[in-house]
JSON list of C-alpha atoms in Angstrom, two decimals:
[
{"chain": "A", "resi": 239, "resn": "MET", "atom": "CA", "xyz": [36.25, -76.59, -101.72]},
{"chain": "A", "resi": 240, "resn": "GLU", "atom": "CA", "xyz": [33.34, -75.23, -103.71]},
{"chain": "A", "resi": 241, "resn": "VAL", "atom": "CA", "xyz": [33.26, -74.63, -107.51]},
{"chain": "A", "resi": 242, "resn": "ARG", "atom": "CA", "xyz": [30.57, -72.36, -108.67]},
{"chain": "A", "resi": 243, "resn": "SER", "atom": "CA", "xyz": [29.27, -71.68, -112.11]},
{"chain": "A", "resi": 244, "resn": "ARG", "atom": "CA", "xyz": [30.07, -68.20, -113.27]},
{"chain": "A", "resi": 245, "resn": "ARG", "atom": "CA", "xyz": [27.22, -65.77, -113.15]},
{"chain": "A", "resi": 246, "resn": "PRO", "atom": "CA", "xyz": [26.34, -64.05, -116.41]},
{"chain": "A", "resi": 247, "resn": "SER", "atom": "CA", "xyz": [27.81, -60.66, -117.32]},
{"chain": "A", "resi": 248, "resn": "GLU", "atom": "CA", "xyz": [25.59, -57.58, -116.67]},
{"chain": "A", "resi": 249, "resn": "ARG", "atom": "CA", "xyz": [25.60, -54.30, -118.34]},
{"chain": "A", "resi": 250, "resn": "GLY", "atom": "CA", "xyz": [26.73, -51.55, -115.83]},
{"chain": "A", "resi": 251, "resn": "SER", "atom": "CA", "xyz": [23.94, -49.52, -114.42]},
{"chain": "A", "resi": 252, "resn": "ASN", "atom": "CA", "xyz": [23.38, -46.22, -115.95]},
{"chain": "A", "resi": 253, "resn": "GLU", "atom": "CA", "xyz": [23.07, -44.73, -112.43]},
{"chain": "A", "resi": 254, "resn": "THR", "atom": "CA", "xyz": [26.63, -45.64, -111.45]},
{"chain": "A", "resi": 255, "resn": "PHE", "atom": "CA", "xyz": [28.43, -45.82, -114.72]},
{"chain": "A", "resi": 256, "resn": "SER", "atom": "CA", "xyz": [28.95, -43.54, -117.81]},
{"chain": "A", "resi": 257, "resn": "GLY", "atom": "CA", "xyz": [29.55, -45.32, -121.21]},
{"chain": "A", "resi": 258, "resn": "GLU", "atom": "CA", "xyz": [29.59, -48.94, -122.00]},
{"chain": "A", "resi": 259, "resn": "VAL", "atom": "CA", "xyz": [30.50, -51.02, -118.93]},
{"chain": "A", "resi": 260, "resn": "TRP", "atom": "CA", "xyz": [30.05, -54.77, -118.26]},
{"chain": "A", "resi": 261, "resn": "VAL", "atom": "CA", "xyz": [30.30, -56.31, -114.86]},
{"chain": "A", "resi": 262, "resn": "ASP", "atom": "CA", "xyz": [30.95, -59.81, -113.66]},
{"chain": "A", "resi": 263, "resn": "VAL", "atom": "CA", "xyz": [30.23, -60.41, -110.04]},
{"chain": "A", "resi": 264, "resn": "LEU", "atom": "CA", "xyz": [32.82, -62.82, -108.79]},
{"chain": "A", "resi": 265, "resn": "VAL", "atom": "CA", "xyz": [32.10, -62.70, -105.05]},
{"chain": "A", "resi": 266, "resn": "GLY", "atom": "CA", "xyz": [28.83, -61.07, -104.17]},
{"chain": "A", "resi": 267, "resn": "GLU", "atom": "CA", "xyz": [26.06, -60.72, -101.70]},
{"chain": "A", "resi": 268, "resn": "GLY", "atom": "CA", "xyz": [25.38, -64.07, -100.16]},
{"chain": "A", "resi": 269, "resn": "ASP", "atom": "CA", "xyz": [28.63, -65.55, -101.08]},
{"chain": "A", "resi": 270, "resn": "TYR", "atom": "CA", "xyz": [30.67, -64.36, -98.06]},
{"chain": "A", "resi": 271, "resn": "GLN", "atom": "CA", "xyz": [29.71, -62.24, -95.12]},
{"chain": "A", "resi": 272, "resn": "ARG", "atom": "CA", "xyz": [31.71, -59.01, -96.13]},
{"chain": "A", "resi": 273, "resn": "MET", "atom": "CA", "xyz": [33.90, -59.43, -99.29]},
{"chain": "A", "resi": 274, "resn": "ARG", "atom": "CA", "xyz": [32.76, -58.26, -102.68]},
{"chain": "A", "resi": 275, "resn": "VAL", "atom": "CA", "xyz": [34.85, -58.85, -105.86]},
{"chain": "A", "resi": 276, "resn": "ILE", "atom": "CA", "xyz": [33.84, -57.87, -109.36]},
{"chain": "A", "resi": 277, "resn": "LEU", "atom": "CA", "xyz": [35.44, -57.91, -112.89]},
{"chain": "A", "resi": 278, "resn": "VAL", "atom": "CA", "xyz": [34.62, -54.62, -114.60]},
{"chain": "A", "resi": 279, "resn": "ARG", "atom": "CA", "xyz": [35.29, -54.05, -118.28]},
{"chain": "A", "resi": 280, "resn": "PHE", "atom": "CA", "xyz": [35.22, -50.40, -119.50]},
{"chain": "A", "resi": 281, "resn": "ALA", "atom": "CA", "xyz": [34.97, -49.35, -123.17]},
{"chain": "A", "resi": 282, "resn": "PRO", "atom": "CA", "xyz": [37.04, -46.29, -124.13]},
{"chain": "A", "resi": 283, "resn": "GLY", "atom": "CA", "xyz": [35.88, -43.19, -122.20]},
{"chain": "A", "resi": 284, "resn": "ALA", "atom": "CA", "xyz": [33.58, -45.24, -119.87]},
{"chain": "A", "resi": 285, "resn": "ARG", "atom": "CA", "xyz": [33.91, -44.64, -116.16]},
{"chain": "A", "resi": 286, "resn": "THR", "atom": "CA", "xyz": [32.29, -44.93, -112.78]},
{"chain": "A", "resi": 287, "resn": "ALA", "atom": "CA", "xyz": [30.45, -42.17, -111.07]},
{"chain": "A", "resi": 288, "resn": "TRP", "atom": "CA", "xyz": [31.99, -40.38, -108.10]},
{"chain": "A", "resi": 289, "resn": "HIS", "atom": "CA", "xyz": [31.76, -42.84, -105.18]},
{"chain": "A", "resi": 290, "resn": "SER", "atom": "CA", "xyz": [33.35, -44.03, -101.99]},
{"chain": "A", "resi": 291, "resn": "HIS", "atom": "CA", "xyz": [33.52, -47.17, -99.96]},
{"chain": "A", "resi": 292, "resn": "PRO", "atom": "CA", "xyz": [33.11, -47.25, -96.16]},
{"chain": "A", "resi": 293, "resn": "ARG", "atom": "CA", "xyz": [35.97, -49.81, -95.76]},
{"chain": "A", "resi": 294, "resn": "GLY", "atom": "CA", "xyz": [38.05, -48.68, -98.70]},
{"chain": "A", "resi": 295, "resn": "GLN", "atom": "CA", "xyz": [38.58, -50.36, -102.13]},
{"chain": "A", "resi": 296, "resn": "THR", "atom": "CA", "xyz": [41.43, -51.99, -103.95]},
{"chain": "A", "resi": 297, "resn": "PHE", "atom": "CA", "xyz": [41.45, -52.63, -107.69]},
{"chain": "A", "resi": 298, "resn": "TYR", "atom": "CA", "xyz": [43.88, -54.49, -109.86]},
{"chain": "A", "resi": 299, "resn": "VAL", "atom": "CA", "xyz": [44.17, -53.49, -113.48]},
{"chain": "A", "resi": 300, "resn": "LEU", "atom": "CA", "xyz": [44.13, -56.56, -115.63]},
{"chain": "A", "resi": 301, "resn": "GLU", "atom": "CA", "xyz": [44.50, -55.05, -119.07]},
{"chain": "A", "resi": 302, "resn": "GLY", "atom": "CA", "xyz": [44.38, -51.82, -120.96]},
{"chain": "A", "resi": 303, "resn": "ARG", "atom": "CA", "xyz": [44.85, -48.25, -119.84]},
{"chain": "A", "resi": 304, "resn": "GLY", "atom": "CA", "xyz": [42.67, -46.27, -117.63]},
{"chain": "A", "resi": 305, "resn": "LEU", "atom": "CA", "xyz": [42.19, -43.09, -115.49]},
{"chain": "A", "resi": 306, "resn": "ALA", "atom": "CA", "xyz": [41.34, -42.60, -111.85]},
{"chain": "A", "resi": 307, "resn": "GLN", "atom": "CA", "xyz": [41.01, -39.62, -109.59]},
{"chain": "A", "resi": 308, "resn": "ALA", "atom": "CA", "xyz": [40.55, -38.99, -105.85]},
{"chain": "A", "resi": 309, "resn": "ARG", "atom": "CA", "xyz": [38.39, -35.90, -105.16]},
{"chain": "A", "resi": 310, "resn": "GLY", "atom": "CA", "xyz": [40.64, -32.87, -105.17]},
{"chain": "A", "resi": 311, "resn": "GLY", "atom": "CA", "xyz": [43.54, -34.72, -106.62]},
{"chain": "A", "resi": 312, "resn": "PRO", "atom": "CA", "xyz": [44.90, -35.12, -110.13]},
{"chain": "A", "resi": 313, "resn": "VAL", "atom": "CA", "xyz": [43.66, -37.55, -112.73]},
{"chain": "A", "resi": 314, "resn": "VAL", "atom": "CA", "xyz": [46.12, -40.40, -112.87]},
{"chain": "A", "resi": 315, "resn": "GLU", "atom": "CA", "xyz": [46.83, -42.98, -115.47]},
{"chain": "A", "resi": 316, "resn": "VAL", "atom": "CA", "xyz": [46.58, -46.68, -114.59]},
{"chain": "A", "resi": 317, "resn": "ARG", "atom": "CA", "xyz": [47.87, -49.49, -116.62]},
{"chain": "A", "resi": 318, "resn": "ALA", "atom": "CA", "xyz": [47.90, -53.34, -116.56]},
{"chain": "A", "resi": 319, "resn": "GLY", "atom": "CA", "xyz": [49.54, -54.61, -113.48]},
{"chain": "A", "resi": 320, "resn": "ASP", "atom": "CA", "xyz": [48.82, -51.53, -111.37]},
{"chain": "A", "resi": 321, "resn": "VAL", "atom": "CA", "xyz": [47.19, -51.92, -107.85]},
{"chain": "A", "resi": 322, "resn": "VAL", "atom": "CA", "xyz": [45.15, -49.01, -106.74]},
{"chain": "A", "resi": 323, "resn": "HIS", "atom": "CA", "xyz": [43.93, -48.52, -103.18]},
{"chain": "A", "resi": 324, "resn": "THR", "atom": "CA", "xyz": [41.42, -45.93, -102.02]},
{"chain": "A", "resi": 325, "resn": "PRO", "atom": "CA", "xyz": [41.17, -45.48, -98.23]},
{"chain": "A", "resi": 326, "resn": "PRO", "atom": "CA", "xyz": [37.77, -45.70, -96.36]},
{"chain": "A", "resi": 327, "resn": "GLY", "atom": "CA", "xyz": [35.48, -42.84, -97.31]},
{"chain": "A", "resi": 328, "resn": "GLU", "atom": "CA", "xyz": [37.69, -41.30, -100.07]},
{"chain": "A", "resi": 329, "resn": "GLU", "atom": "CA", "xyz": [35.47, -40.16, -102.91]},
{"chain": "A", "resi": 330, "resn": "HIS", "atom": "CA", "xyz": [36.83, -41.20, -106.35]},
{"chain": "A", "resi": 331, "resn": "TRP", "atom": "CA", "xyz": [36.21, -42.44, -109.78]},
{"chain": "A", "resi": 332, "resn": "HIS", "atom": "CA", "xyz": [37.95, -44.81, -112.24]},
{"chain": "A", "resi": 333, "resn": "GLY", "atom": "CA", "xyz": [37.47, -45.89, -115.86]},
{"chain": "A", "resi": 334, "resn": "ALA", "atom": "CA", "xyz": [39.08, -46.40, -119.26]},
{"chain": "A", "resi": 335, "resn": "ALA", "atom": "CA", "xyz": [41.30, -43.93, -121.04]},
{"chain": "A", "resi": 336, "resn": "PRO", "atom": "CA", "xyz": [39.67, -42.08, -123.88]},
{"chain": "A", "resi": 337, "resn": "ASP", "atom": "CA", "xyz": [41.46, -44.36, -126.52]},
{"chain": "A", "resi": 338, "resn": "HIS", "atom": "CA", "xyz": [41.76, -47.68, -124.71]},
{"chain": "A", "resi": 339, "resn": "PHE", "atom": "CA", "xyz": [39.67, -50.38, -123.17]},
{"chain": "A", "resi": 340, "resn": "MET", "atom": "CA", "xyz": [40.44, -51.23, -119.50]},
{"chain": "A", "resi": 341, "resn": "ALA", "atom": "CA", "xyz": [39.53, -54.14, -117.30]},
{"chain": "A", "resi": 342, "resn": "HIS", "atom": "CA", "xyz": [40.04, -54.26, -113.45]},
{"chain": "A", "resi": 343, "resn": "ILE", "atom": "CA", "xyz": [39.10, -56.55, -110.57]},
{"chain": "A", "resi": 344, "resn": "ALA", "atom": "CA", "xyz": [37.62, -54.41, -107.87]},
{"chain": "A", "resi": 345, "resn": "MET", "atom": "CA", "xyz": [37.66, -55.67, -104.22]},
{"chain": "A", "resi": 346, "resn": "TRP", "atom": "CA", "xyz": [36.00, -54.21, -101.12]},
{"chain": "A", "resi": 347, "resn": "GLU", "atom": "CA", "xyz": [34.22, -55.10, -97.94]},
{"chain": "A", "resi": 348, "resn": "VAL", "atom": "CA", "xyz": [30.79, -54.10, -96.78]},
{"chain": "A", "resi": 349, "resn": "ASP", "atom": "CA", "xyz": [30.35, -52.21, -93.56]},
{"chain": "A", "resi": 350, "resn": "ASP", "atom": "CA", "xyz": [28.19, -53.34, -90.52]},
{"chain": "A", "resi": 351, "resn": "GLU", "atom": "CA", "xyz": [25.08, -52.01, -92.29]},
{"chain": "A", "resi": 352, "resn": "GLY", "atom": "CA", "xyz": [25.87, -53.91, -95.51]},
{"chain": "A", "resi": 353, "resn": "ARG", "atom": "CA", "xyz": [26.96, -50.79, -97.50]},
{"chain": "A", "resi": 354, "resn": "GLY", "atom": "CA", "xyz": [29.72, -51.40, -100.00]},
{"chain": "A", "resi": 355, "resn": "ALA", "atom": "CA", "xyz": [29.66, -48.24, -101.87]},
{"chain": "A", "resi": 356, "resn": "ILE", "atom": "CA", "xyz": [28.13, -44.66, -101.56]},
{"chain": "A", "resi": 357, "resn": "TRP", "atom": "CA", "xyz": [27.41, -43.24, -105.02]},
{"chain": "A", "resi": 358, "resn": "GLY", "atom": "CA", "xyz": [27.40, -39.67, -106.01]},
{"chain": "A", "resi": 359, "resn": "ALA", "atom": "CA", "xyz": [27.13, -37.58, -109.16]},
{"chain": "A", "resi": 360, "resn": "HIS", "atom": "CA", "xyz": [28.36, -38.65, -112.56]},
{"chain": "A", "resi": 361, "resn": "VAL", "atom": "CA", "xyz": [31.90, -37.59, -113.62]},
{"chain": "A", "resi": 362, "resn": "THR", "atom": "CA", "xyz": [31.61, -34.72, -115.97]},
{"chain": "A", "resi": 363, "resn": "ASP", "atom": "CA", "xyz": [33.55, -34.69, -119.27]},
{"chain": "A", "resi": 364, "resn": "ALA", "atom": "CA", "xyz": [35.62, -31.64, -117.88]},
{"chain": "A", "resi": 365, "resn": "GLU", "atom": "CA", "xyz": [36.41, -33.70, -114.72]},
{"chain": "A", "resi": 366, "resn": "TYR", "atom": "CA", "xyz": [37.38, -36.79, -116.80]},
{"chain": "A", "resi": 367, "resn": "ARG", "atom": "CA", "xyz": [39.73, -34.51, -118.89]},
{"chain": "A", "resi": 368, "resn": "GLY", "atom": "CA", "xyz": [41.31, -33.25, -115.64]},
{"chain": "A", "resi": 369, "resn": "GLN", "atom": "CA", "xyz": [40.14, -29.63, -116.32]},
{"chain": "A", "resi": 370, "resn": "VAL", "atom": "CA", "xyz": [38.43, -29.28, -112.96]},
{"chain": "A", "resi": 371, "resn": "GLY", "atom": "CA", "xyz": [38.64, -30.88, -109.47]},
{"chain": "A", "resi": 372, "resn": "GLY", "atom": "CA", "xyz": [42.28, -30.51, -108.92]},
{"chain": "A", "resi": 373, "resn": "GLY", "atom": "CA", "xyz": [43.56, -32.17, -112.23]}
]
């Protein structure tokens, strides 16, 4: 058994998030060969940029209310207790609802080249509101 001290919380990067986001790396590079696990806390309206994961992603909503969308699909609401899975290569985003905080634990594996996520453009306000992109 190994008990590790928790790493400090970090502000989410402006390159991959919009709004106020805080990230705690629970299992990161150097911990295990492929697995990555992070706790992400989103302020109301904050969200990820469009992205995909070569081996897919699962996230578990711990608290609050959020929104998520796969490219071309509707914006869907997620709540505490929901488990969301995105298959390998599916472009998507997720974040807090406009009037609620949301926290989730995100889990994914890196591919053989060490890539865990492929990041795209920021989600526009219209996309966030579900007015374009199939919502």
